[in-house]
Coordinates of C-alpha atoms and ligand atoms in Angstrom, one line a residue:
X10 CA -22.3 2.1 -32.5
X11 CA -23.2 -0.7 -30.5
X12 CA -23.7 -0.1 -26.9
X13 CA -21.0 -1.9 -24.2
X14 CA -22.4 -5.1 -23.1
X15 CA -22.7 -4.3 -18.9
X16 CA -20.5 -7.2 -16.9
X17 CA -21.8 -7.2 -13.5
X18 CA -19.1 -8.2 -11.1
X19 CA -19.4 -9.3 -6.8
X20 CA -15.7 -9.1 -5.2
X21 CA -15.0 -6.0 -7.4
X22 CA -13.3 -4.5 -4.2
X23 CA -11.5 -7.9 -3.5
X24 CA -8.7 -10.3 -5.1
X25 CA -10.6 -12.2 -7.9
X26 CA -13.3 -9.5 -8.8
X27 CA -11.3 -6.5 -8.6
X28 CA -9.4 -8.2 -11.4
X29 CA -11.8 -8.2 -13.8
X30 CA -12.6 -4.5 -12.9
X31 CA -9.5 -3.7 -14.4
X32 CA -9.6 -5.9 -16.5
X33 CA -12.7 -4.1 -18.6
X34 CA -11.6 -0.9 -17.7
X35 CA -7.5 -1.8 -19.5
X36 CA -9.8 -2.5 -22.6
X37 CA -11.9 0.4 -23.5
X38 CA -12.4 -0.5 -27.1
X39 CA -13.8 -4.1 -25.9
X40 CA -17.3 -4.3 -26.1
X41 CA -17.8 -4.2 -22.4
X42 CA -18.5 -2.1 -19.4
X43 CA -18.4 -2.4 -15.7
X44 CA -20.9 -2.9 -13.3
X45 CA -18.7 -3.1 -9.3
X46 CA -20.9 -4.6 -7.1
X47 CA -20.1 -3.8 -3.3
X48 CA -21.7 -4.1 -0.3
X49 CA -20.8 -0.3 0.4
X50 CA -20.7 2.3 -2.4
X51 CA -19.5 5.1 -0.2
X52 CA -16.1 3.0 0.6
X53 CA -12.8 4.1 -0.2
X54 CA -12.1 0.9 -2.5
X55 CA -15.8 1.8 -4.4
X56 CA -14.6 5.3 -4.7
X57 CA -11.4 4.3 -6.8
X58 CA -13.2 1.7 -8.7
X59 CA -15.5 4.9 -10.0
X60 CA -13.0 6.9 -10.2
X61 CA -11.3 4.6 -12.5
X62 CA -14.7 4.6 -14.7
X63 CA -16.9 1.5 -13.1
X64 CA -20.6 2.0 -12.4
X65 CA -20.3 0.9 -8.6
X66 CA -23.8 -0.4 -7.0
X67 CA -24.6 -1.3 -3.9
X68 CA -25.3 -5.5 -3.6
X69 CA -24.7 -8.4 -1.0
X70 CA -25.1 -11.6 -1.9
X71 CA -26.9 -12.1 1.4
X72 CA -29.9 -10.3 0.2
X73 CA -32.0 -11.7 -2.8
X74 CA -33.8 -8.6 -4.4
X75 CA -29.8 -6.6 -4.3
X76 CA -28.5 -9.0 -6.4
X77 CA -31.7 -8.9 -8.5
X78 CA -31.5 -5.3 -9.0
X79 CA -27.5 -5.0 -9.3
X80 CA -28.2 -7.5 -12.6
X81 CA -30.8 -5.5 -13.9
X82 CA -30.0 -4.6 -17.5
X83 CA -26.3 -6.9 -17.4
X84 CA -25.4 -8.7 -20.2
X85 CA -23.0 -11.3 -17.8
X86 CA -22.0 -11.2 -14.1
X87 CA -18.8 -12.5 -12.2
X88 CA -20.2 -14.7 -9.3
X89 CA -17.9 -15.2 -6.3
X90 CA -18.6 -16.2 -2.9
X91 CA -16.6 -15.3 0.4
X92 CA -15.6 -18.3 2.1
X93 CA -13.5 -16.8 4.5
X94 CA -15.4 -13.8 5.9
X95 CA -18.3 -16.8 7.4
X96 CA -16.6 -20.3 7.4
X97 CA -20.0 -21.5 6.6
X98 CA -20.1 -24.3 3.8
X99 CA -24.1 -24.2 4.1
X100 CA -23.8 -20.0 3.6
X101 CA -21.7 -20.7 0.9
X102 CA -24.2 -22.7 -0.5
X103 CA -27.4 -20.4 -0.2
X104 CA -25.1 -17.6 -1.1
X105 CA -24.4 -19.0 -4.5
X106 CA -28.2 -20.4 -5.1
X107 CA -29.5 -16.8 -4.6
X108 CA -26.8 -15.5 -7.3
X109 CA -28.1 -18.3 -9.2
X110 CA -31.9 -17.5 -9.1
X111 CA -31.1 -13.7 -9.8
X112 CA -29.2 -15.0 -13.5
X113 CA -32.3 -16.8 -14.1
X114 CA -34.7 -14.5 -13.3
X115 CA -32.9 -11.2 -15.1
X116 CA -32.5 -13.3 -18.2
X117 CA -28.4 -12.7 -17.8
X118 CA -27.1 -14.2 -21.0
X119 CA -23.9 -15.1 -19.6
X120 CA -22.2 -16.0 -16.0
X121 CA -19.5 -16.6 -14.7
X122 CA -19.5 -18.7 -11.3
X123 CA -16.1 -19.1 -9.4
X124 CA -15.8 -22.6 -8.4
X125 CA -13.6 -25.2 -7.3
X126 CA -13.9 -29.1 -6.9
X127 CA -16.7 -30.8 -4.9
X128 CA -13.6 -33.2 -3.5
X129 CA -16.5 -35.8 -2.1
X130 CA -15.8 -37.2 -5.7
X131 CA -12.7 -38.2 -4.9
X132 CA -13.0 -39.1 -1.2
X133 CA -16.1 -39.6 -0.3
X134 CA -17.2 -39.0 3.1
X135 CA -16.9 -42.7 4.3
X136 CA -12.9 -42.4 3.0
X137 CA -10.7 -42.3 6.3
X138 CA -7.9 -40.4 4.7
X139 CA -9.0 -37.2 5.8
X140 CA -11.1 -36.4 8.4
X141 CA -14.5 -35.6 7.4
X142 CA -15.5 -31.5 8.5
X143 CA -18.3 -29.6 9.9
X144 CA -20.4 -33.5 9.2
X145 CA -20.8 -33.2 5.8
X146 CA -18.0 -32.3 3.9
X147 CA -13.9 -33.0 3.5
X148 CA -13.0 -29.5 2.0
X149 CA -15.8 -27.4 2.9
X150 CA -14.7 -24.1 1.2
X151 CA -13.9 -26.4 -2.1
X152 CA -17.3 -29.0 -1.9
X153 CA -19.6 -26.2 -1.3
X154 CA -18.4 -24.6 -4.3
X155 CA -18.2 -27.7 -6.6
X156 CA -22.0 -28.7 -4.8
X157 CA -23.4 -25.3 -6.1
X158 CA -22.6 -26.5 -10.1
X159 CA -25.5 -27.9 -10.2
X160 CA -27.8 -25.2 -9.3
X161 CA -26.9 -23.1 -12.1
X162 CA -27.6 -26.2 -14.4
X163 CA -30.4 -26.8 -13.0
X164 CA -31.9 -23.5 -13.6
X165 CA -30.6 -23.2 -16.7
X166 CA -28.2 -20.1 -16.6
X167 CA -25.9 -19.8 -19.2
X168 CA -22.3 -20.3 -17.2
X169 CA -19.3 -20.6 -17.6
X170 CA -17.8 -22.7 -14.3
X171 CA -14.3 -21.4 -13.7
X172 CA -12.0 -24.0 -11.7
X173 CA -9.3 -21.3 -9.8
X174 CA -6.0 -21.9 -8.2
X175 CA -4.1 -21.6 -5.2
X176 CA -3.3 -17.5 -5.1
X177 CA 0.6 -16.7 -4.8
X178 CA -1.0 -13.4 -3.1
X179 CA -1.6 -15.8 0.3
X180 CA 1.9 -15.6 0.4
X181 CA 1.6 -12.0 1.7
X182 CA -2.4 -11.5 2.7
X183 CA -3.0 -15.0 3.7
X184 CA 0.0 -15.8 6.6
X185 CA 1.5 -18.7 4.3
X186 CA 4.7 -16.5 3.9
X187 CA 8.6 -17.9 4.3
X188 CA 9.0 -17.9 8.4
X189 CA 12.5 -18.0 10.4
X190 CA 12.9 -21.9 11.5
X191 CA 14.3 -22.4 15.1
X192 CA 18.3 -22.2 13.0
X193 CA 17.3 -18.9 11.5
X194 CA 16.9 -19.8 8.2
X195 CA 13.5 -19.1 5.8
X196 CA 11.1 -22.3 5.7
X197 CA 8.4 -22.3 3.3
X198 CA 5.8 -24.9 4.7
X199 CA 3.4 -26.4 2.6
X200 CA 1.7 -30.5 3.5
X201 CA 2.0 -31.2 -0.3
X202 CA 5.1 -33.6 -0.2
X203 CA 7.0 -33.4 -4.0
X204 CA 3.6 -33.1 -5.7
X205 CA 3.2 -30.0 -8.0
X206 CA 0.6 -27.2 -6.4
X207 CA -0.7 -25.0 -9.5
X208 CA -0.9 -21.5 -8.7
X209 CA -1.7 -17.8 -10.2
X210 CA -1.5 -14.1 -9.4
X211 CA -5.0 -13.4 -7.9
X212 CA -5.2 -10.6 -10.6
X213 CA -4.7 -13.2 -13.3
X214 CA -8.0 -14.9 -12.3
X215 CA -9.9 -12.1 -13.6
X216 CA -8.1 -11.3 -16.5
X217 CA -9.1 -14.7 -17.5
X218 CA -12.4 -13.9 -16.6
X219 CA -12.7 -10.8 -19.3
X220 CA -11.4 -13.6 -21.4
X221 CA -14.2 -15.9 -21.2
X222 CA -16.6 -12.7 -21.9
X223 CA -14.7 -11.7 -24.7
X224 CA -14.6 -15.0 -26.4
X225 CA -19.1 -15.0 -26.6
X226 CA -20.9 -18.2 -26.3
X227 CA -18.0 -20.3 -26.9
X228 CA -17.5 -21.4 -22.9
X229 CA -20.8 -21.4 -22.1
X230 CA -21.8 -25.2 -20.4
X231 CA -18.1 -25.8 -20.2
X232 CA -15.9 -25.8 -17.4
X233 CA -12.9 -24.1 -17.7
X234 CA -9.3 -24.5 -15.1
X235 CA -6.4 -21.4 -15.1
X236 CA -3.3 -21.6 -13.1
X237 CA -0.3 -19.5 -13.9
X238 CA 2.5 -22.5 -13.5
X239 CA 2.6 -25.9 -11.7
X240 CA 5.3 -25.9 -9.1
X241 CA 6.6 -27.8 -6.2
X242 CA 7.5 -27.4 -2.7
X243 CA 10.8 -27.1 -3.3
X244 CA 10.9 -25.1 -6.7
X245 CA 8.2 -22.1 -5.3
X246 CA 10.8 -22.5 -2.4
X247 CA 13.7 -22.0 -5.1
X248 CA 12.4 -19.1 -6.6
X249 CA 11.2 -17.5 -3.2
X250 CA 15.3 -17.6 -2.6
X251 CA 16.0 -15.6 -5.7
X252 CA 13.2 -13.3 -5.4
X253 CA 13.9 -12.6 -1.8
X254 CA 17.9 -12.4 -2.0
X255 CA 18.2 -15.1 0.7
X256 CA 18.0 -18.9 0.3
X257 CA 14.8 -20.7 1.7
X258 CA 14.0 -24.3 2.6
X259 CA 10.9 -26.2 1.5
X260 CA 9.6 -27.6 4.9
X261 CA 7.2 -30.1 4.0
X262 CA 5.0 -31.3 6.8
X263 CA 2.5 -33.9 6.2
X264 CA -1.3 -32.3 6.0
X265 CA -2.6 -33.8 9.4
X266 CA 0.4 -31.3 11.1
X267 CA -1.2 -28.5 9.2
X268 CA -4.9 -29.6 10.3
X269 CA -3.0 -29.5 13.9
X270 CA -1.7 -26.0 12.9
X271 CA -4.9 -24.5 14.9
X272 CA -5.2 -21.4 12.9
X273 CA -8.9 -20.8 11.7
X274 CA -9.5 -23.2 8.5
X275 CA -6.4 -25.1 9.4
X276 CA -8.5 -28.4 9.1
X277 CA -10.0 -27.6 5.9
X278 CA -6.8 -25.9 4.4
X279 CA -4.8 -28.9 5.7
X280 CA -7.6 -31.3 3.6
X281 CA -7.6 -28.9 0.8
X282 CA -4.0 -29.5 0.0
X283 CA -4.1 -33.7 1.0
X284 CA -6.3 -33.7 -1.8
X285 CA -4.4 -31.7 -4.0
X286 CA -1.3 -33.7 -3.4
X287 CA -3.1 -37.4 -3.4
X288 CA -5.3 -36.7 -7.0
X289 CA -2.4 -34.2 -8.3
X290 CA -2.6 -35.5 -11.8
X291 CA -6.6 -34.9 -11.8
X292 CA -6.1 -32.0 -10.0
X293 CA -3.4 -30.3 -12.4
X294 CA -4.9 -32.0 -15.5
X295 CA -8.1 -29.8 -14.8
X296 CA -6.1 -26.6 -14.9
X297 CA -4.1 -25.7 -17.9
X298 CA -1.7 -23.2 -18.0
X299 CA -1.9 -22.8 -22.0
X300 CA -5.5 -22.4 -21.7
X301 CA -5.2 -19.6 -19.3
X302 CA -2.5 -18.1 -21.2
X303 CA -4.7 -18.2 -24.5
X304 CA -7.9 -16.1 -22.1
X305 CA -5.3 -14.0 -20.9
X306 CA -1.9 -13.6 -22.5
X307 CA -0.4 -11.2 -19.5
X308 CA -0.4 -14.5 -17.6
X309 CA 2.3 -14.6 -15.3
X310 CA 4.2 -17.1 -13.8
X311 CA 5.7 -17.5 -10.5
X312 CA 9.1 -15.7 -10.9
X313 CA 6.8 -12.3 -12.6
X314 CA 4.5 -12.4 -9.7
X315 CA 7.7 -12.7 -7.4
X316 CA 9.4 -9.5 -9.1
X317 CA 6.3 -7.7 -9.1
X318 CA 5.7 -8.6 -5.2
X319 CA 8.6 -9.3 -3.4
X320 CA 8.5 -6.2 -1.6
X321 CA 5.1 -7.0 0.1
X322 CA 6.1 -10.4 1.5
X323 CA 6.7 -9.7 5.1
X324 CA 8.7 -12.6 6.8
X325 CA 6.8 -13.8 9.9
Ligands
NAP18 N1 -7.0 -17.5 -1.6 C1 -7.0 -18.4 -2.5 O1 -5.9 -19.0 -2.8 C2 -8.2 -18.8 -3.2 C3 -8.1 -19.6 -4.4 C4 -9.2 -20.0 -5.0 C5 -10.5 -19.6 -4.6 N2 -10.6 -18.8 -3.5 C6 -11.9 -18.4 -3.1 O2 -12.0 -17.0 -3.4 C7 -13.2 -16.5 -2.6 C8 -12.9 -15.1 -2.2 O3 -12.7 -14.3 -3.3 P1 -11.6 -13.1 -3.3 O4 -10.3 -13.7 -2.8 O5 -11.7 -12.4 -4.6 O6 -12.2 -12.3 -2.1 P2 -11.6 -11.0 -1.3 O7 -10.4 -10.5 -2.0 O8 -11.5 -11.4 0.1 O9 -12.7 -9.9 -1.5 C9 -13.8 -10.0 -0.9 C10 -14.7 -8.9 -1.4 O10 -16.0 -9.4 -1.5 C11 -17.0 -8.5 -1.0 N3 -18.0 -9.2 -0.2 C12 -17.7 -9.9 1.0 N4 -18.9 -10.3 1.5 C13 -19.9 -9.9 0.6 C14 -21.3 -10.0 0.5 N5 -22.0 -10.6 1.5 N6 -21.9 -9.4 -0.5 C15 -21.3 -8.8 -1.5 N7 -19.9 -8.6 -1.5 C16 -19.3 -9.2 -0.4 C17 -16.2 -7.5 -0.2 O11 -16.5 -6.3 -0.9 P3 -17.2 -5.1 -0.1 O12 -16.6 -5.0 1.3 O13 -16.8 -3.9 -1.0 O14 -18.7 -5.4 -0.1 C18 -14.7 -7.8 -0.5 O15 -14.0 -6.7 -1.0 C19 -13.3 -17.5 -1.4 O16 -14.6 -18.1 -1.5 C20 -12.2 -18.5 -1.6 O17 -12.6 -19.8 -1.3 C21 -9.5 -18.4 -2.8

């Protein structure tokens, strides 16, 4: 029998790693086993992941030779970086060259890199529209990402670049909940006027991920986009009523109110979705629900997330 092909995966303990985890694990017959990568073995998260069946080795993507030696002997890795635990674009960046070098010098015949738009493209940083951030950048969680493509061309790793969406989970982990307006009815707030935001269940991402895997060389070089469902302001609002028993309002405030929200990342979230809203047809074009469905056919969509979830959305 043929031995498992080893997937190596960073974020195993987190949203879009952890789903691939399971991912390989759901599929014992597939061809594949698991490699969960953590910065702490001895954690409570790393001890389920094992007990579940995962290999789990110790690796931060801060450290060079870790990542070298959590590839050793990998067939593929899932490469995600943390945005959010450093706010640092120029982190970001190092972060995902060092993953980079690793899949080049292990020989790993097949990555994975978790990345979203370099939005300079589109609005480049002379454009007024939105302010420009930390001096080089107008989404700096998105254009470091979309930046680090090149690397892994440029060495020559065979990846797959996988475009993600908005998570409906930041409805409950990420403060972006239904809150009680001044009249005491639920407002859902979101800057992206009547455009459509595309959006998936975090744990979709990496079912779509064992996807990719599964299908062999075939997305190698390519870019591939996965959302669950394209929706509005108004409809998520729509089914948030349903899910939650209660109507809700879509409140939609124009993205230089959300920059002003002062939260951490309120500047880069409030560009993130301006650009989403002003280049939505690029923007949706590049992320096909049929194609994620076809990687993953437990997709679900808004209203089966909802079901599943409604119980953890806390209103603020
Ligand atoms: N929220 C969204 O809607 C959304 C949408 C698209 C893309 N993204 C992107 O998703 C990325 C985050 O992925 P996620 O949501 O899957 O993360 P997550 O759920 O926050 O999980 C983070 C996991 O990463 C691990 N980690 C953190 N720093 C590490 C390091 N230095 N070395 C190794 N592991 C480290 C941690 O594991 P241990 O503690 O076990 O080491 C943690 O469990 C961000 O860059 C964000 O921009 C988010």
């Amino acid at each position: 029998m043929a031995e498992n092909k080893i997937i190596a995966v960073f974020g195993a303990t987190g949203a879009q790693g952890g789903g691939l985890v399971r991912a390989i694990l759901d599929d014992p017959g597939g061809g594949f086993a698991v490699r969960a990568l953590t910065r702490d073995p001895k954690s409570a998260k790393a001890a389920e992941l094992a007990a579940m069946g995962a290999e789990v080795v110790g690796a931060d993507i801060d450290d060079a030779a870790s990542i070298e030696r959590a590839l050793a002997g990998a067939h593929g890795a899932y490469f995600v970086t943390f945005f959010w635990e450093h706010f640092s674009p120029a982190r970001e960046k190092a972060e995902a060259r060092r993953m980079a070098e690793a899949a080049k010098a292990t020989g790993l015949r097949h990555a994975i890199w978790s990345t979203l738009e370099d939005t300079r493209r589109w609005v480049p940083l002379s454009d007024e529209r939105m302010p420009t951030l930390m001096g080089d950048y107008k989404v700096p969680h998105f254009d470091a990402k979309g930046e680090s493509d090149a690397v892994f061309r440029e060495l020559g790793v065979p990846t797959t670049f996988l475009l993600t969406s908005f998570y409906w989970d930041n409805l409950i982990n990420f403060g972006m909940g239904p809150r009680r307006g001044p009249d005491g009815g639920l407002l859902f707030t979101l800057p992206m006027g009547d455009k459509r935001l595309p959006g998936i269940a975090a744990e979709d991402i990496g079912r779509c991920a064992y996807g990719i895997f599964k299908a062999g060389d075939r997305y190698i070089g390519e870019t591939v986009g996965i959302a669950g469902e394209h929706l509005s302001g108004t409809e998520m609002a729509e089914r948030l009523g349903r899910a939650l028993g209660e109507p809700v309002t879509y409140n939609a405030i124009s993205p230089a109110d959300y920059r002003a929200l002062g939260f951490p990342g309120a500047e880069d979230l409030g560009n993130m979705f301006q650009f989403k809203r002003d280049f939505e047809a690029d923007f949706r074009a590049a992320r096909d629900p049929t194609v994620a469905r076809a990687l993953n056919p437990r997709l679900q969509d808004f209203a089966a997330w909802l079901e599943a979830n409604k119980q953890r959305i806390t209103i603020a």
